[in-house]
Amino acid sequence: MTLRIDISALPSERVRFAASPLAELTAMLHVLAEPGHHPQFAGWAADVWAGLRPEPAERLREADFLWRSSQADFLIPARPRPTLTEELDDVDRIDDETYVTAALVTTCGSSRVHFPGTSPLTDAPARERALDLAQARGARQEAFAERLLADPAVVRARVRRTLEECAEAFFDDAWAGAAVRLATDLRLKNELLRRHGIGAALASVSGAVALAPDGDFIIVDKVQDKATAARGAGVTFIPSVFGRPHLVAVHAPGWHPVVQYPVAEPGPAEPVSLETVTLRLEALAHPVRLRLLRTLARGPHTTAELAHFWELSPPEVSRHLAVLRRANLLTARRQGRYVRYTLNLSDLTDLGTDLLAAVLR
């Protein structure tokens, strides 16, 4: 499953890499709302919560639907600015209808298809639909949606004030450290873009991001099948320190495509695609293949040895071994007349981690 970003008519200079204070603050807020997704920041999150005054802490909780399960599109800027204040000023320029719809999508855990061509601010059925969806999510979601629809200006001002207080409470200090790593990453990406083109720059972002062979699409491995097009402002890639392991994408109609990606950690393995994880899970779903793996875990074996051990025909064993090899769970090595199969233990061991990373991406 992928997000496909059409860049067929886009000049190369419209693919940009830039840091965003607001997007990084949003990543931090997600860590605070879902620390289980980010065990490497669990201590940081605990310290932040312990240091927050009761009033801003409560305001963070009342608005956390904007960044908990997914991020409201206006929090991931297509045109990053040098400062958080400038980016919040840009958010203030968004009209109420666009802001409210984006906020309701995250609050209701829904999608824009529930409000096709209508505005919950002016259309009574759309408004009732939004409130029903929010109510189904919980009492706090319903209360937030009611306040947002009743007086968008008040809620927008309250959200901005909360974000500004976050800057004073913890963001400014955390941003000072993160900005150094982001600048280093951006130098690499922009140098690759300048010297070697879009494909090389995308390859350095993540194993989950690639340029299609025809060069007309950027393909992002996500747990969804979506498509969008980069027009006008182009497409923006924003590095994040606190966003790992998530790969956040803005792709809704009316919004410029943006991808927020985690900066590389020292020496990590490249992320495994959801397609590969799925292939491996399907390969392991058959009881015969599990039996073969149990034998191969004890050492290399030939097809004939496996067939004899499990009382199967060699052709049947060969078919199952082919499935396991396509999933990259086995390695075949020829030794004279014989081909011996070896279990790729590290890939099998990492499957749980790879699955979690692919789902969280």
mmCIF file of C-alpha atoms in Angstrom:
data_model
loop_
_atom_site.group_PDB
_atom_site.id
_atom_site.type_symbol
_atom_site.label_atom_id
_atom_site.label_comp_id
_atom_site.label_asym_id
_atom_site.label_seq_id
_atom_site.Cartn_x
_atom_site.Cartn_y
_atom_site.Cartn_z
ATOM 1 C CA MET A 1 0.000 0.000 0.000
ATOM 2 C CA THR A 2 1.382 3.367 -0.999
ATOM 3 C CA LEU A 3 0.877 7.085 -1.282
ATOM 4 C CA ARG A 4 1.674 8.224 -4.817
ATOM 5 C CA ILE A 5 2.591 11.891 -5.331
ATOM 6 C CA ASP A 6 2.385 12.974 -8.970
ATOM 7 C CA ILE A 7 5.366 15.212 -9.825
ATOM 8 C CA SER A 8 5.215 14.725 -13.610
ATOM 9 C CA ALA A 9 4.832 18.428 -14.382
ATOM 10 C CA LEU A 10 6.939 19.706 -11.521
ATOM 11 C CA PRO A 11 10.311 21.461 -11.947
ATOM 12 C CA SER A 12 13.007 19.841 -9.830
ATOM 13 C CA GLU A 13 13.446 23.001 -7.752
ATOM 14 C CA ARG A 14 9.872 22.581 -6.476
ATOM 15 C CA VAL A 15 10.962 19.489 -4.528
ATOM 16 C CA ARG A 16 12.322 21.078 -1.373
ATOM 17 C CA PHE A 17 13.856 19.930 1.898
ATOM 18 C CA ALA A 18 13.407 22.279 4.845
ATOM 19 C CA ALA A 19 13.083 22.244 8.634
ATOM 20 C CA SER A 20 9.856 23.337 10.306
ATOM 21 C CA PRO A 21 9.616 24.389 13.967
ATOM 22 C CA LEU A 22 5.838 23.820 13.963
ATOM 23 C CA ALA A 23 6.126 20.338 12.455
ATOM 24 C CA GLU A 24 8.773 19.407 15.035
ATOM 25 C CA LEU A 25 6.619 20.770 17.869
ATOM 26 C CA THR A 26 3.763 18.645 16.500
ATOM 27 C CA ALA A 27 6.042 15.593 16.590
ATOM 28 C CA MET A 28 6.920 16.389 20.213
ATOM 29 C CA LEU A 29 3.240 16.744 21.102
ATOM 30 C CA HIS A 30 2.584 13.345 19.559
ATOM 31 C CA VAL A 31 5.359 11.880 21.716
ATOM 32 C CA LEU A 32 3.678 13.391 24.785
ATOM 33 C CA ALA A 33 0.290 11.971 23.745
ATOM 34 C CA GLU A 34 1.592 8.545 22.671
ATOM 35 C CA PRO A 35 4.877 7.854 24.515
ATOM 36 C CA GLY A 36 4.472 4.135 23.799
ATOM 37 C CA HIS A 37 5.232 4.863 20.130
ATOM 38 C CA HIS A 38 8.532 6.482 21.100
ATOM 39 C CA PRO A 39 10.284 4.539 23.890
ATOM 40 C CA GLN A 40 13.519 6.425 23.188
ATOM 41 C CA PHE A 41 11.800 9.616 24.373
ATOM 42 C CA ALA A 42 9.876 8.145 27.311
ATOM 43 C CA GLY A 43 12.126 9.838 29.879
ATOM 44 C CA TRP A 44 11.898 13.167 28.087
ATOM 45 C CA ALA A 45 8.086 12.925 27.944
ATOM 46 C CA ALA A 46 7.836 12.093 31.635
ATOM 47 C CA ASP A 47 10.016 15.094 32.525
ATOM 48 C CA VAL A 48 7.927 17.426 30.347
ATOM 49 C CA TRP A 49 4.630 16.313 31.889
ATOM 50 C CA ALA A 50 6.105 16.636 35.380
ATOM 51 C CA GLY A 51 7.203 20.212 34.650
ATOM 52 C CA LEU A 52 3.992 21.491 33.054
ATOM 53 C CA ARG A 53 1.662 23.697 35.049
ATOM 54 C CA PRO A 54 -1.860 22.252 35.467
ATOM 55 C CA GLU A 55 -3.637 24.704 33.153
ATOM 56 C CA PRO A 56 -1.466 24.259 30.022
ATOM 57 C CA ALA A 57 -1.288 20.515 30.706
ATOM 58 C CA GLU A 58 -5.096 20.335 30.629
ATOM 59 C CA ARG A 59 -5.249 22.400 27.430
ATOM 60 C CA LEU A 60 -2.775 20.015 25.817
ATOM 61 C CA ARG A 61 -5.018 17.099 26.692
ATOM 62 C CA GLU A 62 -8.191 18.773 25.465
ATOM 63 C CA ALA A 63 -6.699 19.435 22.016
ATOM 64 C CA ASP A 64 -4.505 16.355 21.641
ATOM 65 C CA PHE A 65 -6.807 14.970 18.926
ATOM 66 C CA LEU A 66 -4.957 17.351 16.597
ATOM 67 C CA TRP A 67 -1.751 15.325 16.931
ATOM 68 C CA ARG A 68 -2.429 12.033 18.754
ATOM 69 C CA SER A 69 -3.560 9.480 16.144
ATOM 70 C CA SER A 70 -2.761 11.643 13.137
ATOM 71 C CA GLN A 71 -1.614 15.208 12.664
ATOM 72 C CA ALA A 72 -3.912 18.006 11.503
ATOM 73 C CA ASP A 73 -2.693 19.127 8.081
ATOM 74 C CA PHE A 74 -2.179 22.730 9.141
ATOM 75 C CA LEU A 75 0.427 21.590 11.686
ATOM 76 C CA ILE A 76 2.767 20.281 8.940
ATOM 77 C CA PRO A 77 3.566 23.391 6.840
ATOM 78 C CA ALA A 78 4.135 23.170 3.102
ATOM 79 C CA ARG A 79 6.211 26.362 3.329
ATOM 80 C CA PRO A 80 8.321 26.098 6.485
ATOM 81 C CA ARG A 81 9.421 29.338 8.124
ATOM 82 C CA PRO A 82 12.472 30.039 10.296
ATOM 83 C CA THR A 83 10.458 30.547 13.486
ATOM 84 C CA LEU A 84 7.486 28.998 15.218
ATOM 85 C CA THR A 85 5.785 32.404 15.461
ATOM 86 C CA GLU A 86 5.925 32.900 11.689
ATOM 87 C CA GLU A 87 4.458 29.466 11.081
ATOM 88 C CA LEU A 88 1.670 30.044 13.599
ATOM 89 C CA ASP A 89 0.944 33.334 11.820
ATOM 90 C CA ASP A 90 0.547 31.339 8.589
ATOM 91 C CA VAL A 91 -1.903 29.014 10.336
ATOM 92 C CA ASP A 92 -3.891 32.055 11.464
ATOM 93 C CA ARG A 93 -4.306 33.036 7.804
ATOM 94 C CA ILE A 94 -6.123 29.778 6.983
ATOM 95 C CA ASP A 95 -9.871 30.316 6.646
ATOM 96 C CA ASP A 96 -12.162 28.846 9.301
ATOM 97 C CA GLU A 97 -13.717 26.262 7.000
ATOM 98 C CA THR A 98 -10.359 24.757 6.023
ATOM 99 C CA TYR A 99 -9.062 24.825 9.600
ATOM 100 C CA VAL A 100 -12.200 23.303 11.103
ATOM 101 C CA THR A 101 -12.458 20.530 8.517
ATOM 102 C CA ALA A 102 -8.817 19.537 9.043
ATOM 103 C CA ALA A 103 -9.268 19.605 12.822
ATOM 104 C CA LEU A 104 -12.440 17.505 12.646
ATOM 105 C CA VAL A 105 -10.732 14.863 10.525
ATOM 106 C CA THR A 106 -8.265 14.152 13.324
ATOM 107 C CA THR A 107 -10.767 14.690 16.149
ATOM 108 C CA CYS A 108 -13.331 12.328 14.642
ATOM 109 C CA GLY A 109 -10.789 9.745 13.544
ATOM 110 C CA SER A 110 -12.455 10.024 10.164
ATOM 111 C CA SER A 111 -11.663 11.281 6.691
ATOM 112 C CA ARG A 112 -12.729 14.068 4.418
ATOM 113 C CA VAL A 113 -15.162 11.876 2.510
ATOM 114 C CA HIS A 114 -17.681 12.531 5.258
ATOM 115 C CA PHE A 115 -17.881 16.205 4.276
ATOM 116 C CA PRO A 116 -17.877 16.154 0.447
ATOM 117 C CA GLY A 117 -18.589 19.619 -0.900
ATOM 118 C CA THR A 118 -20.112 20.772 2.373
ATOM 119 C CA SER A 119 -18.927 22.615 5.447
ATOM 120 C CA PRO A 120 -19.872 21.536 8.973
ATOM 121 C CA LEU A 121 -19.825 25.249 9.808
ATOM 122 C CA THR A 122 -22.705 26.093 7.459
ATOM 123 C CA ASP A 123 -24.372 22.802 6.530
ATOM 124 C CA ALA A 124 -26.585 21.310 9.250
ATOM 125 C CA PRO A 125 -26.382 17.638 8.099
ATOM 126 C CA ALA A 126 -22.582 17.876 7.819
ATOM 127 C CA ARG A 127 -22.458 19.402 11.286
ATOM 128 C CA GLU A 128 -24.579 16.603 12.769
ATOM 129 C CA ARG A 129 -22.454 14.018 10.987
ATOM 130 C CA ALA A 130 -19.297 15.543 12.452
ATOM 131 C CA LEU A 131 -20.754 15.590 15.963
ATOM 132 C CA ASP A 132 -21.972 11.995 15.640
ATOM 133 C CA LEU A 133 -18.495 10.875 14.582
ATOM 134 C CA ALA A 134 -16.878 12.807 17.427
ATOM 135 C CA GLN A 135 -19.357 11.381 19.947
ATOM 136 C CA ALA A 136 -18.514 7.862 18.788
ATOM 137 C CA ARG A 137 -14.869 8.585 19.586
ATOM 138 C CA GLY A 138 -15.565 9.736 23.138
ATOM 139 C CA ALA A 139 -16.927 12.485 25.373
ATOM 140 C CA ARG A 140 -13.785 14.644 25.154
ATOM 141 C CA GLN A 141 -13.781 14.473 21.354
ATOM 142 C CA GLU A 142 -17.461 15.414 21.279
ATOM 143 C CA ALA A 143 -16.885 18.391 23.602
ATOM 144 C CA PHE A 144 -13.943 19.632 21.527
ATOM 145 C CA ALA A 145 -15.915 19.304 18.265
ATOM 146 C CA GLU A 146 -18.869 21.172 19.774
ATOM 147 C CA ARG A 147 -16.646 24.058 20.901
ATOM 148 C CA LEU A 148 -14.869 24.153 17.546
ATOM 149 C CA LEU A 149 -18.107 24.298 15.556
ATOM 150 C CA ALA A 150 -19.751 26.785 17.922
ATOM 151 C CA ASP A 151 -16.916 29.332 17.904
ATOM 152 C CA PRO A 152 -13.895 28.489 15.712
ATOM 153 C CA ALA A 153 -12.129 31.772 16.523
ATOM 154 C CA VAL A 154 -12.069 31.071 20.263
ATOM 155 C CA VAL A 155 -10.799 27.513 19.811
ATOM 156 C CA ARG A 156 -8.169 28.562 17.278
ATOM 157 C CA ALA A 157 -6.862 31.254 19.622
ATOM 158 C CA ARG A 158 -6.803 28.773 22.502
ATOM 159 C CA VAL A 159 -4.869 26.218 20.450
ATOM 160 C CA ARG A 160 -2.341 28.852 19.374
ATOM 161 C CA ARG A 161 -1.894 30.041 22.957
ATOM 162 C CA THR A 162 -1.317 26.440 24.031
ATOM 163 C CA LEU A 163 1.349 25.947 21.360
ATOM 164 C CA GLU A 164 3.068 29.184 22.368
ATOM 165 C CA GLU A 165 3.133 28.070 25.991
ATOM 166 C CA CYS A 166 4.668 24.781 24.862
ATOM 167 C CA ALA A 167 7.476 26.777 23.288
ATOM 168 C CA GLU A 168 8.271 28.404 26.599
ATOM 169 C CA ALA A 169 7.783 25.244 28.669
ATOM 170 C CA PHE A 170 9.828 22.742 26.649
ATOM 171 C CA PHE A 171 9.967 23.303 22.885
ATOM 172 C CA ASP A 172 12.595 26.041 22.722
ATOM 173 C CA ASP A 173 15.134 23.953 24.640
ATOM 174 C CA ALA A 174 14.380 20.767 22.700
ATOM 175 C CA TRP A 175 14.411 22.613 19.368
ATOM 176 C CA ALA A 176 17.869 24.038 20.041
ATOM 177 C CA GLY A 177 19.285 20.510 20.178
ATOM 178 C CA ALA A 178 17.142 19.062 17.390
ATOM 179 C CA ALA A 179 17.884 21.936 14.994
ATOM 180 C CA VAL A 180 21.558 20.945 14.784
ATOM 181 C CA ARG A 181 20.713 17.423 13.649
ATOM 182 C CA LEU A 182 18.074 18.714 11.256
ATOM 183 C CA ALA A 183 20.536 21.156 9.683
ATOM 184 C CA THR A 184 23.062 18.354 9.163
ATOM 185 C CA ASP A 185 20.429 16.180 7.527
ATOM 186 C CA LEU A 186 19.247 19.014 5.297
ATOM 187 C CA ARG A 187 22.772 19.743 4.062
ATOM 188 C CA LEU A 188 23.069 16.123 2.938
ATOM 189 C CA LYS A 189 19.639 16.013 1.286
ATOM 190 C CA ASN A 190 20.032 19.300 -0.570
ATOM 191 C CA GLU A 191 23.529 18.390 -1.741
ATOM 192 C CA LEU A 192 22.238 15.075 -3.100
ATOM 193 C CA LEU A 193 19.328 16.874 -4.750
ATOM 194 C CA ARG A 194 21.665 19.393 -6.377
ATOM 195 C CA ARG A 195 24.349 16.958 -7.517
ATOM 196 C CA HIS A 196 22.468 13.730 -8.226
ATOM 197 C CA GLY A 197 18.806 14.602 -8.612
ATOM 198 C CA ILE A 198 15.507 13.772 -6.946
ATOM 199 C CA GLY A 199 15.956 9.993 -6.965
ATOM 200 C CA ALA A 200 19.167 10.092 -4.940
ATOM 201 C CA ALA A 201 17.730 12.588 -2.465
ATOM 202 C CA LEU A 202 14.609 10.473 -1.926
ATOM 203 C CA ALA A 203 16.663 7.307 -1.502
ATOM 204 C CA SER A 204 18.500 9.011 1.360
ATOM 205 C CA VAL A 205 15.233 9.929 3.101
ATOM 206 C CA SER A 206 14.128 6.382 3.855
ATOM 207 C CA GLY A 207 13.789 2.949 2.331
ATOM 208 C CA ALA A 208 10.059 3.700 2.453
ATOM 209 C CA VAL A 209 10.351 6.609 -0.040
ATOM 210 C CA ALA A 210 11.341 6.227 -3.679
ATOM 211 C CA LEU A 211 11.073 7.777 -7.114
ATOM 212 C CA ALA A 212 9.036 5.720 -9.585
ATOM 213 C CA PRO A 213 11.077 4.310 -12.504
ATOM 214 C CA ASP A 214 9.442 6.731 -14.928
ATOM 215 C CA GLY A 215 10.269 9.673 -12.628
ATOM 216 C CA ASP A 216 6.659 10.882 -12.596
ATOM 217 C CA PHE A 217 5.711 9.818 -9.075
ATOM 218 C CA ILE A 218 7.123 9.843 -5.579
ATOM 219 C CA ILE A 219 6.073 6.620 -3.862
ATOM 220 C CA VAL A 220 5.720 6.571 -0.073
ATOM 221 C CA ASP A 221 5.166 3.282 1.735
ATOM 222 C CA LYS A 222 2.163 3.903 3.987
ATOM 223 C CA VAL A 223 -0.647 1.806 5.444
ATOM 224 C CA GLN A 224 -3.039 3.207 2.851
ATOM 225 C CA ASP A 225 -3.547 3.514 -0.892
ATOM 226 C CA LYS A 226 -3.781 7.216 -1.693
ATOM 227 C CA ALA A 227 -2.787 9.573 -4.475
ATOM 228 C CA THR A 228 -2.162 13.293 -4.744
ATOM 229 C CA ALA A 229 -0.455 15.699 -7.097
ATOM 230 C CA ALA A 230 2.254 18.297 -6.471
ATOM 231 C CA ARG A 231 1.295 21.517 -8.192
ATOM 232 C CA GLY A 232 2.149 25.150 -7.602
ATOM 233 C CA ALA A 233 4.124 25.108 -4.351
ATOM 234 C CA GLY A 234 5.454 21.630 -5.139
ATOM 235 C CA VAL A 235 6.239 19.012 -2.522
ATOM 236 C CA THR A 236 8.088 19.546 0.754
ATOM 237 C CA PHE A 237 10.142 17.088 2.800
ATOM 238 C CA ILE A 238 10.589 17.982 6.473
ATOM 239 C CA PRO A 239 13.092 16.106 8.654
ATOM 240 C CA SER A 240 12.188 15.297 12.252
ATOM 241 C CA VAL A 241 14.129 14.132 15.304
ATOM 242 C CA PHE A 242 11.119 13.475 17.524
ATOM 243 C CA GLY A 243 8.991 11.936 14.755
ATOM 244 C CA ARG A 244 10.771 8.583 14.595
ATOM 245 C CA PRO A 245 9.487 6.046 13.566
ATOM 246 C CA HIS A 246 6.587 7.824 11.873
ATOM 247 C CA LEU A 247 6.510 8.940 8.267
ATOM 248 C CA VAL A 248 3.794 11.620 8.192
ATOM 249 C CA ALA A 249 2.237 12.649 4.878
ATOM 250 C CA VAL A 250 -0.106 15.511 4.003
ATOM 251 C CA HIS A 251 -1.993 14.455 0.899
ATOM 252 C CA ALA A 252 -5.592 15.737 1.158
ATOM 253 C CA PRO A 253 -7.163 17.720 -1.693
ATOM 254 C CA GLY A 254 -6.453 21.415 -1.304
ATOM 255 C CA TRP A 255 -3.207 20.902 0.597
ATOM 256 C CA HIS A 256 0.275 20.879 -0.878
ATOM 257 C CA PRO A 257 1.932 17.466 -0.412
ATOM 258 C CA VAL A 258 4.293 17.325 2.553
ATOM 259 C CA VAL A 259 6.262 14.389 3.952
ATOM 260 C CA GLN A 260 7.755 14.568 7.443
ATOM 261 C CA TYR A 261 10.423 11.899 7.806
ATOM 262 C CA PRO A 262 12.665 10.798 10.702
ATOM 263 C CA VAL A 263 16.316 11.774 10.459
ATOM 264 C CA ALA A 264 18.645 8.811 10.327
ATOM 265 C CA GLU A 265 19.971 7.402 13.559
ATOM 266 C CA PRO A 266 23.632 6.334 13.720
ATOM 267 C CA GLY A 267 23.884 2.941 12.068
ATOM 268 C CA PRO A 268 20.228 1.829 11.875
ATOM 269 C CA ALA A 269 18.959 -0.680 9.347
ATOM 270 C CA GLU A 270 16.862 0.699 6.520
ATOM 271 C CA PRO A 271 13.135 0.391 7.167
ATOM 272 C CA VAL A 272 11.496 -2.688 5.690
ATOM 273 C CA SER A 273 8.519 -1.967 3.449
ATOM 274 C CA LEU A 274 5.015 -3.020 4.411
ATOM 275 C CA GLU A 275 4.944 -5.152 1.259
ATOM 276 C CA THR A 276 7.967 -7.131 2.472
ATOM 277 C CA VAL A 277 6.517 -7.517 5.972
ATOM 278 C CA THR A 278 3.241 -8.765 4.472
ATOM 279 C CA LEU A 279 5.104 -11.206 2.241
ATOM 280 C CA ARG A 280 6.946 -12.613 5.247
ATOM 281 C CA LEU A 281 3.808 -12.962 7.347
ATOM 282 C CA GLU A 282 2.085 -14.794 4.483
ATOM 283 C CA ALA A 283 5.113 -17.054 4.091
ATOM 284 C CA LEU A 284 4.954 -17.968 7.778
ATOM 285 C CA ALA A 285 1.205 -18.609 7.721
ATOM 286 C CA HIS A 286 1.561 -22.145 6.315
ATOM 287 C CA PRO A 287 2.236 -24.941 8.840
ATOM 288 C CA VAL A 288 4.547 -26.843 6.469
ATOM 289 C CA ARG A 289 6.766 -23.793 6.021
ATOM 290 C CA LEU A 290 6.960 -23.353 9.782
ATOM 291 C CA ARG A 291 8.128 -26.971 10.086
ATOM 292 C CA LEU A 292 10.793 -26.398 7.467
ATOM 293 C CA LEU A 293 11.989 -23.292 9.302
ATOM 294 C CA ARG A 294 12.241 -25.229 12.565
ATOM 295 C CA THR A 295 14.605 -27.644 10.875
ATOM 296 C CA LEU A 296 16.581 -24.916 9.108
ATOM 297 C CA ALA A 297 17.002 -23.077 12.416
ATOM 298 C CA ARG A 298 19.252 -25.981 13.410
ATOM 299 C CA GLY A 299 21.520 -25.545 10.395
ATOM 300 C CA PRO A 300 21.684 -25.609 6.557
ATOM 301 C CA HIS A 301 19.760 -28.390 4.767
ATOM 302 C CA THR A 302 19.166 -29.499 1.199
ATOM 303 C CA THR A 303 15.754 -30.004 -0.336
ATOM 304 C CA ALA A 304 16.195 -33.788 -0.186
ATOM 305 C CA GLU A 305 17.138 -33.683 3.507
ATOM 306 C CA LEU A 306 14.098 -31.592 4.361
ATOM 307 C CA ALA A 307 11.823 -33.849 2.314
ATOM 308 C CA HIS A 308 13.157 -36.943 4.061
ATOM 309 C CA PHE A 309 12.928 -35.399 7.536
ATOM 310 C CA TRP A 310 9.311 -34.316 7.141
ATOM 311 C CA GLU A 311 8.204 -37.153 4.844
ATOM 312 C CA LEU A 312 7.299 -34.793 2.009
ATOM 313 C CA SER A 313 7.987 -34.968 -1.721
ATOM 314 C CA PRO A 314 10.956 -32.932 -2.971
ATOM 315 C CA PRO A 315 8.772 -30.886 -5.371
ATOM 316 C CA GLU A 316 6.461 -29.932 -2.492
ATOM 317 C CA VAL A 317 9.410 -28.853 -0.367
ATOM 318 C CA SER A 318 10.840 -26.878 -3.287
ATOM 319 C CA ARG A 319 7.581 -24.943 -3.678
ATOM 320 C CA HIS A 320 7.569 -24.005 -0.002
ATOM 321 C CA LEU A 321 11.249 -23.053 -0.061
ATOM 322 C CA ALA A 322 10.582 -20.778 -3.043
ATOM 323 C CA VAL A 323 7.947 -18.897 -1.041
ATOM 324 C CA LEU A 324 10.331 -18.470 1.892
ATOM 325 C CA ARG A 325 13.096 -17.275 -0.415
ATOM 326 C CA ARG A 326 10.842 -14.661 -2.035
ATOM 327 C CA ALA A 327 10.188 -13.352 1.473
ATOM 328 C CA ASN A 328 13.983 -13.216 2.003
ATOM 329 C CA LEU A 329 13.762 -15.564 4.963
ATOM 330 C CA LEU A 330 16.177 -18.058 3.410
ATOM 331 C CA THR A 331 19.524 -17.952 1.632
ATOM 332 C CA ALA A 332 20.514 -20.624 -0.894
ATOM 333 C CA ARG A 333 24.182 -21.557 -1.316
ATOM 334 C CA ARG A 334 25.523 -24.095 -3.790
ATOM 335 C CA GLN A 335 28.236 -26.427 -2.551
ATOM 336 C CA GLY A 336 29.313 -28.739 -5.342
ATOM 337 C CA ARG A 337 26.329 -30.844 -6.376
ATOM 338 C CA TYR A 338 24.143 -29.603 -3.515
ATOM 339 C CA VAL A 339 22.174 -26.487 -2.760
ATOM 340 C CA ARG A 340 21.837 -25.863 0.941
ATOM 341 C CA TYR A 341 19.270 -23.533 2.461
ATOM 342 C CA THR A 342 20.065 -21.360 5.470
ATOM 343 C CA LEU A 343 17.612 -19.469 7.640
ATOM 344 C CA ASN A 344 18.062 -15.680 7.644
ATOM 345 C CA LEU A 345 17.729 -15.528 11.382
ATOM 346 C CA SER A 346 18.168 -11.771 11.740
ATOM 347 C CA ASP A 347 15.303 -11.030 9.329
ATOM 348 C CA LEU A 348 13.055 -13.479 11.143
ATOM 349 C CA THR A 349 14.058 -12.020 14.527
ATOM 350 C CA ASP A 350 13.344 -8.469 13.337
ATOM 351 C CA LEU A 351 9.918 -9.311 11.918
ATOM 352 C CA GLY A 352 8.006 -8.105 14.971
ATOM 353 C CA THR A 353 9.946 -4.832 15.042
ATOM 354 C CA ASP A 354 9.574 -4.404 11.278
ATOM 355 C CA LEU A 355 5.827 -4.997 11.507
ATOM 356 C CA LEU A 356 5.464 -2.412 14.279
ATOM 357 C CA ALA A 357 7.556 0.121 12.379
ATOM 358 C CA ALA A 358 5.546 -0.404 9.196
ATOM 359 C CA VAL A 359 2.245 0.020 11.035
ATOM 360 C CA LEU A 360 3.417 3.136 12.896
ATOM 361 C CA ARG A 361 4.892 4.617 9.729
#
